Every structure is written in structure tokens, then in C-alpha cells.
């Protein structure tokens, strides 16, 4: 369903709600799980922080391009505002995912969306499964910690921390891409 939504360009993300993610493989907190999708099964790299927030990365191949998306599912009971999150890996510059969403919109492509219970955005795309040091996905392979800020329905800002230790192996196994 995720793939159908992205292809169709609709804003529906109901499939992302209340889907169980059962780990199939773990590395330092990161697991490879079945992606939350109504489409044919595919894998995603997943990590859940101490607060119960879940972050996953999954990929798709479109017209010879590999795209890797991040997807956030906040802890149970947390309702998101319809604003895109901002994330930062270690001390690198913060990434405003609303900019990613807007660039996708300009190309009539869905590169980001937030609803009450989830948010997703494009992290990286390439025609080769190799992540270079200057690519936006590379810090996900080599970083130590991802800090994510998102607005909640009540107007407050929720700060989330996710460890990146072990992310490289899980991302590579789930998506088939590797860092050079």
C-alpha cells in the first residue's frame, strides 16, 4: 500500500496505523522487520527508543532509482500535528523534512507526509545501491545518534532520540544499499 500511495500521489496513510512490527533480526537495537504495508511483503530497518517511539527505514525501486524513506511512528498515545519533523544526526546540520516534502510536491511526487499517527520522508535516492560519504543517507550508517523534533496535536514539541549504533547492518540488510 505504501508503494501504491507513493505511485498514486495520494495523501492517505491509513495503512501505517496500528501495524505490528515483529523483529526478524537485531543489531544493537536495530532490527529488520516486515515493513508496515498492504503491498507484497518487504523489509525495513527498525529501532524503537526508550519512550516507545519507532523509526524505520525502507526502500523502493522506481524506474531504476532506489529510494530510501524514513518513517516515524510515535509512542502509543502521542498524536502528531500535521507538521513535518526536523532531524539531526550527531552535530551535523538539522534536516527539515518539510523541505524534502516540498521538493517532492514540486515534482508531483510524494516525498513526505505527516498524519496523526505517523510521518514519512525521503532520505536518499540514487541509481546505484552505494551510499557515498556526501549523500544524505551516509550519516544514518556512520552516526551515533539521531535527534528528531516533531510538533504534537496539542501544540507542544516532542523531542525523540534514536541510537544509530547497529543501523548500518540493519539498513543494508533491509534495503540492499551499502555505504562506500
PDB file of N, CA and C in Angstrom, residues 17-70:
ATOM      1  N   UNK A  17      -1.160   2.820  10.381  1.00  0.00           N
ATOM      2  CA  UNK A  17      -1.687   2.863  11.733  1.00  0.00           C
ATOM      3  C   UNK A  17      -1.769   1.474  12.339  1.00  0.00           C
ATOM      4  N   UNK A  18      -1.360   1.359  13.551  1.00  0.00           N
ATOM      5  CA  UNK A  18      -1.554   0.157  14.359  1.00  0.00           C
ATOM      6  C   UNK A  18      -1.091  -1.112  13.687  1.00  0.00           C
ATOM      7  N   UNK A  19       0.090  -1.080  13.079  1.00  0.00           N
ATOM      8  CA  UNK A  19       0.639  -2.267  12.446  1.00  0.00           C
ATOM      9  C   UNK A  19       1.750  -2.800  13.330  1.00  0.00           C
ATOM     10  N   UNK A  20       1.716  -4.066  13.595  1.00  0.00           N
ATOM     11  CA  UNK A  20       2.713  -4.694  14.445  1.00  0.00           C
ATOM     12  C   UNK A  20       4.004  -4.891  13.675  1.00  0.00           C
ATOM     13  N   UNK A  21       5.115  -4.533  14.297  1.00  0.00           N
ATOM     14  CA  UNK A  21       6.424  -4.736  13.698  1.00  0.00           C
ATOM     15  C   UNK A  21       7.156  -5.797  14.508  1.00  0.00           C
ATOM     16  N   UNK A  22       7.292  -6.985  13.966  1.00  0.00           N
ATOM     17  CA  UNK A  22       7.931  -8.080  14.663  1.00  0.00           C
ATOM     18  C   UNK A  22       9.354  -8.235  14.157  1.00  0.00           C
ATOM     19  N   UNK A  23      10.362  -8.055  15.028  1.00  0.00           N
ATOM     20  CA  UNK A  23      11.744  -8.133  14.581  1.00  0.00           C
ATOM     21  C   UNK A  23      12.113  -9.505  14.023  1.00  0.00           C
ATOM     22  N   UNK A  24      12.864  -9.492  12.909  1.00  0.00           N
ATOM     23  CA  UNK A  24      13.351 -10.726  12.310  1.00  0.00           C
ATOM     24  C   UNK A  24      14.850 -10.871  12.529  1.00  0.00           C
ATOM     25  N   UNK A  25      15.530  -9.792  12.855  1.00  0.00           N
ATOM     26  CA  UNK A  25      16.970  -9.789  13.005  1.00  0.00           C
ATOM     27  C   UNK A  25      17.345  -8.542  13.782  1.00  0.00           C
ATOM     28  N   UNK A  26      18.258  -8.614  14.698  1.00  0.00           N
ATOM     29  CA  UNK A  26      18.590  -7.447  15.518  1.00  0.00           C
ATOM     30  C   UNK A  26      20.088  -7.179  15.530  1.00  0.00           C
ATOM     31  N   UNK A  27      20.455  -5.901  15.619  1.00  0.00           N
ATOM     32  CA  UNK A  27      21.848  -5.481  15.763  1.00  0.00           C
ATOM     33  C   UNK A  27      21.864  -4.214  16.601  1.00  0.00           C
ATOM     34  N   UNK A  28      22.271  -4.342  17.855  1.00  0.00           N
ATOM     35  CA  UNK A  28      22.395  -3.187  18.739  1.00  0.00           C
ATOM     36  C   UNK A  28      21.140  -2.319  18.765  1.00  0.00           C
ATOM     37  N   UNK A  29      19.978  -2.928  18.912  1.00  0.00           N
ATOM     38  CA  UNK A  29      18.738  -2.177  18.995  1.00  0.00           C
ATOM     39  C   UNK A  29      18.022  -2.039  17.668  1.00  0.00           C
ATOM     40  N   UNK A  30      18.725  -2.143  16.574  1.00  0.00           N
ATOM     41  CA  UNK A  30      18.111  -2.091  15.257  1.00  0.00           C
ATOM     42  C   UNK A  30      17.701  -3.498  14.845  1.00  0.00           C
ATOM     43  N   UNK A  31      16.563  -3.606  14.189  1.00  0.00           N
ATOM     44  CA  UNK A  31      16.047  -4.886  13.712  1.00  0.00           C
ATOM     45  C   UNK A  31      15.656  -4.763  12.251  1.00  0.00           C
ATOM     46  N   UNK A  32      15.561  -5.880  11.596  1.00  0.00           N
ATOM     47  CA  UNK A  32      14.982  -5.938  10.267  1.00  0.00           C
ATOM     48  C   UNK A  32      13.613  -6.558  10.453  1.00  0.00           C
ATOM     49  N   UNK A  33      12.581  -5.831  10.030  1.00  0.00           N
ATOM     50  CA  UNK A  33      11.188  -6.224  10.261  1.00  0.00           C
ATOM     51  C   UNK A  33      10.416  -6.185   8.942  1.00  0.00           C
ATOM     52  N   UNK A  34       9.230  -6.738   8.955  1.00  0.00           N
ATOM     53  CA  UNK A  34       8.331  -6.581   7.818  1.00  0.00           C
ATOM     54  C   UNK A  34       7.844  -5.136   7.807  1.00  0.00           C
ATOM     55  N   UNK A  35       7.946  -4.485   6.673  1.00  0.00           N
ATOM     56  CA  UNK A  35       7.511  -3.091   6.563  1.00  0.00           C
ATOM     57  C   UNK A  35       5.998  -3.002   6.742  1.00  0.00           C
ATOM     58  N   UNK A  36       5.522  -1.912   7.347  1.00  0.00           N
ATOM     59  CA  UNK A  36       4.081  -1.732   7.508  1.00  0.00           C
ATOM     60  C   UNK A  36       3.449  -1.367   6.167  1.00  0.00           C
ATOM     61  N   UNK A  37       2.965  -2.363   5.466  1.00  0.00           N
ATOM     62  CA  UNK A  37       2.438  -2.148   4.127  1.00  0.00           C
ATOM     63  C   UNK A  37       1.386  -3.186   3.797  1.00  0.00           C
ATOM     64  N   UNK A  38       0.426  -2.795   2.989  1.00  0.00           N
ATOM     65  CA  UNK A  38      -0.556  -3.733   2.464  1.00  0.00           C
ATOM     66  C   UNK A  38      -0.088  -4.332   1.143  1.00  0.00           C
ATOM     67  N   UNK A  39       1.041  -3.870   0.617  1.00  0.00           N
ATOM     68  CA  UNK A  39       1.619  -4.416  -0.611  1.00  0.00           C
ATOM     69  C   UNK A  39       2.281  -5.750  -0.319  1.00  0.00           C
ATOM     70  N   UNK A  40       2.923  -6.297  -1.337  1.00  0.00           N
ATOM     71  CA  UNK A  40       3.700  -7.513  -1.138  1.00  0.00           C
ATOM     72  C   UNK A  40       4.724  -7.246  -0.039  1.00  0.00           C
ATOM     73  N   UNK A  41       5.028  -8.241   0.762  1.00  0.00           N
ATOM     74  CA  UNK A  41       5.947  -8.038   1.892  1.00  0.00           C
ATOM     75  C   UNK A  41       7.328  -7.563   1.439  1.00  0.00           C
ATOM     76  N   UNK A  42       7.888  -6.654   2.197  1.00  0.00           N
ATOM     77  CA  UNK A  42       9.261  -6.228   2.018  1.00  0.00           C
ATOM     78  C   UNK A  42       9.800  -5.826   3.381  1.00  0.00           C
ATOM     79  N   UNK A  43      11.111  -5.711   3.486  1.00  0.00           N
ATOM     80  CA  UNK A  43      11.751  -5.492   4.781  1.00  0.00           C
ATOM     81  C   UNK A  43      12.054  -4.025   5.041  1.00  0.00           C
ATOM     82  N   UNK A  44      12.180  -3.710   6.336  1.00  0.00           N
ATOM     83  CA  UNK A  44      12.538  -2.370   6.788  1.00  0.00           C
ATOM     84  C   UNK A  44      13.487  -2.504   7.972  1.00  0.00           C
ATOM     85  N   UNK A  45      14.380  -1.530   8.124  1.00  0.00           N
ATOM     86  CA  UNK A  45      15.251  -1.448   9.302  1.00  0.00           C
ATOM     87  C   UNK A  45      14.488  -0.645  10.350  1.00  0.00           C
ATOM     88  N   UNK A  46      14.497  -1.112  11.593  1.00  0.00           N
ATOM     89  CA  UNK A  46      13.655  -0.512  12.628  1.00  0.00           C
ATOM     90  C   UNK A  46      14.401  -0.367  13.944  1.00  0.00           C
ATOM     91  N   UNK A  47      14.096   0.731  14.646  1.00  0.00           N
ATOM     92  CA  UNK A  47      14.610   0.927  16.002  1.00  0.00           C
ATOM     93  C   UNK A  47      13.517   1.619  16.813  1.00  0.00           C
ATOM     94  N   UNK A  48      13.383   1.212  18.063  1.00  0.00           N
ATOM     95  CA  UNK A  48      12.425   1.822  18.978  1.00  0.00           C
ATOM     96  C   UNK A  48      13.210   2.393  20.149  1.00  0.00           C
ATOM     97  N   UNK A  49      12.928   3.652  20.498  1.00  0.00           N
ATOM     98  CA  UNK A  49      13.644   4.273  21.611  1.00  0.00           C
ATOM     99  C   UNK A  49      12.986   3.909  22.946  1.00  0.00           C
ATOM    100  N   UNK A  50      13.588   4.369  24.031  1.00  0.00           N
ATOM    101  CA  UNK A  50      13.096   4.042  25.374  1.00  0.00           C
ATOM    102  C   UNK A  50      11.692   4.577  25.638  1.00  0.00           C
ATOM    103  N   UNK A  51      11.288   5.634  24.935  1.00  0.00           N
ATOM    104  CA  UNK A  51       9.954   6.224  25.117  1.00  0.00           C
ATOM    105  C   UNK A  51       8.877   5.481  24.323  1.00  0.00           C
ATOM    106  N   UNK A  52       9.289   4.542  23.464  1.00  0.00           N
ATOM    107  CA  UNK A  52       8.334   3.787  22.661  1.00  0.00           C
ATOM    108  C   UNK A  52       8.103   4.338  21.269  1.00  0.00           C
ATOM    109  N   UNK A  53       8.874   5.353  20.864  1.00  0.00           N
ATOM    110  CA  UNK A  53       8.779   5.887  19.507  1.00  0.00           C
ATOM    111  C   UNK A  53       9.525   4.931  18.578  1.00  0.00           C
ATOM    112  N   UNK A  54       8.977   4.681  17.387  1.00  0.00           N
ATOM    113  CA  UNK A  54       9.569   3.747  16.439  1.00  0.00           C
ATOM    114  C   UNK A  54       9.962   4.479  15.165  1.00  0.00           C
ATOM    115  N   UNK A  55      11.169   4.203  14.682  1.00  0.00           N
ATOM    116  CA  UNK A  55      11.684   4.788  13.454  1.00  0.00           C
ATOM    117  C   UNK A  55      12.093   3.650  12.545  1.00  0.00           C
ATOM    118  N   UNK A  56      11.642   3.686  11.295  1.00  0.00           N
ATOM    119  CA  UNK A  56      12.023   2.642  10.344  1.00  0.00           C
ATOM    120  C   UNK A  56      12.544   3.273   9.058  1.00  0.00           C
ATOM    121  N   UNK A  57      13.386   2.524   8.361  1.00  0.00           N
ATOM    122  CA  UNK A  57      13.851   2.896   7.032  1.00  0.00           C
ATOM    123  C   UNK A  57      13.505   1.758   6.089  1.00  0.00           C
ATOM    124  N   UNK A  58      12.966   2.099   4.920  1.00  0.00           N
ATOM    125  CA  UNK A  58      12.607   1.111   3.911  1.00  0.00           C
ATOM    126  C   UNK A  58      12.922   1.683   2.547  1.00  0.00           C
ATOM    127  N   UNK A  59      12.991   0.820   1.564  1.00  0.00           N
ATOM    128  CA  UNK A  59      13.356   1.283   0.228  1.00  0.00           C
ATOM    129  C   UNK A  59      12.356   0.790  -0.805  1.00  0.00           C
ATOM    130  N   UNK A  60      12.424   1.444  -1.952  1.00  0.00           N
ATOM    131  CA  UNK A  60      11.660   1.007  -3.110  1.00  0.00           C
ATOM    132  C   UNK A  60      12.457   1.368  -4.345  1.00  0.00           C
ATOM    133  N   UNK A  61      12.195   0.645  -5.420  1.00  0.00           N
ATOM    134  CA  UNK A  61      12.874   0.877  -6.679  1.00  0.00           C
ATOM    135  C   UNK A  61      11.847   1.431  -7.656  1.00  0.00           C
ATOM    136  N   UNK A  62      12.112   2.621  -8.176  1.00  0.00           N
ATOM    137  CA  UNK A  62      11.195   3.280  -9.097  1.00  0.00           C
ATOM    138  C   UNK A  62      11.964   3.682 -10.350  1.00  0.00           C
ATOM    139  N   UNK A  63      11.626   3.071 -11.450  1.00  0.00           N
ATOM    140  CA  UNK A  63      12.244   3.447 -12.723  1.00  0.00           C
ATOM    141  C   UNK A  63      13.752   3.415 -12.698  1.00  0.00           C
ATOM    142  N   UNK A  64      14.346   2.420 -12.048  1.00  0.00           N
ATOM    143  CA  UNK A  64      15.795   2.311 -11.979  1.00  0.00           C
ATOM    144  C   UNK A  64      16.441   3.127 -10.876  1.00  0.00           C
ATOM    145  N   UNK A  65      15.639   3.867 -10.119  1.00  0.00           N
ATOM    146  CA  UNK A  65      16.153   4.639  -8.979  1.00  0.00           C
ATOM    147  C   UNK A  65      15.757   3.941  -7.690  1.00  0.00           C
ATOM    148  N   UNK A  66      16.707   3.867  -6.779  1.00  0.00           N
ATOM    149  CA  UNK A  66      16.442   3.339  -5.441  1.00  0.00           C
ATOM    150  C   UNK A  66      16.118   4.528  -4.553  1.00  0.00           C
ATOM    151  N   UNK A  67      15.010   4.452  -3.841  1.00  0.00           N
ATOM    152  CA  UNK A  67      14.638   5.488  -2.891  1.00  0.00           C
ATOM    153  C   UNK A  67      14.578   4.858  -1.509  1.00  0.00           C
ATOM    154  N   UNK A  68      15.156   5.551  -0.517  1.00  0.00           N
ATOM    155  CA  UNK A  68      15.090   5.109   0.875  1.00  0.00           C
ATOM    156  C   UNK A  68      14.305   6.156   1.651  1.00  0.00           C
ATOM    157  N   UNK A  69      13.281   5.686   2.355  1.00  0.00           N
ATOM    158  CA  UNK A  69      12.411   6.541   3.147  1.00  0.00           C
ATOM    159  C   UNK A  69      12.583   6.245   4.628  1.00  0.00           C
ATOM    160  N   UNK A  70      12.441   7.267   5.448  1.00  0.00           N
ATOM    161  CA  UNK A  70      12.348   7.107   6.902  1.00  0.00           C
ATOM    162  C   UNK A  70      10.878   7.257   7.266  1.00  0.00           C
TER     163      UNK A  70
END
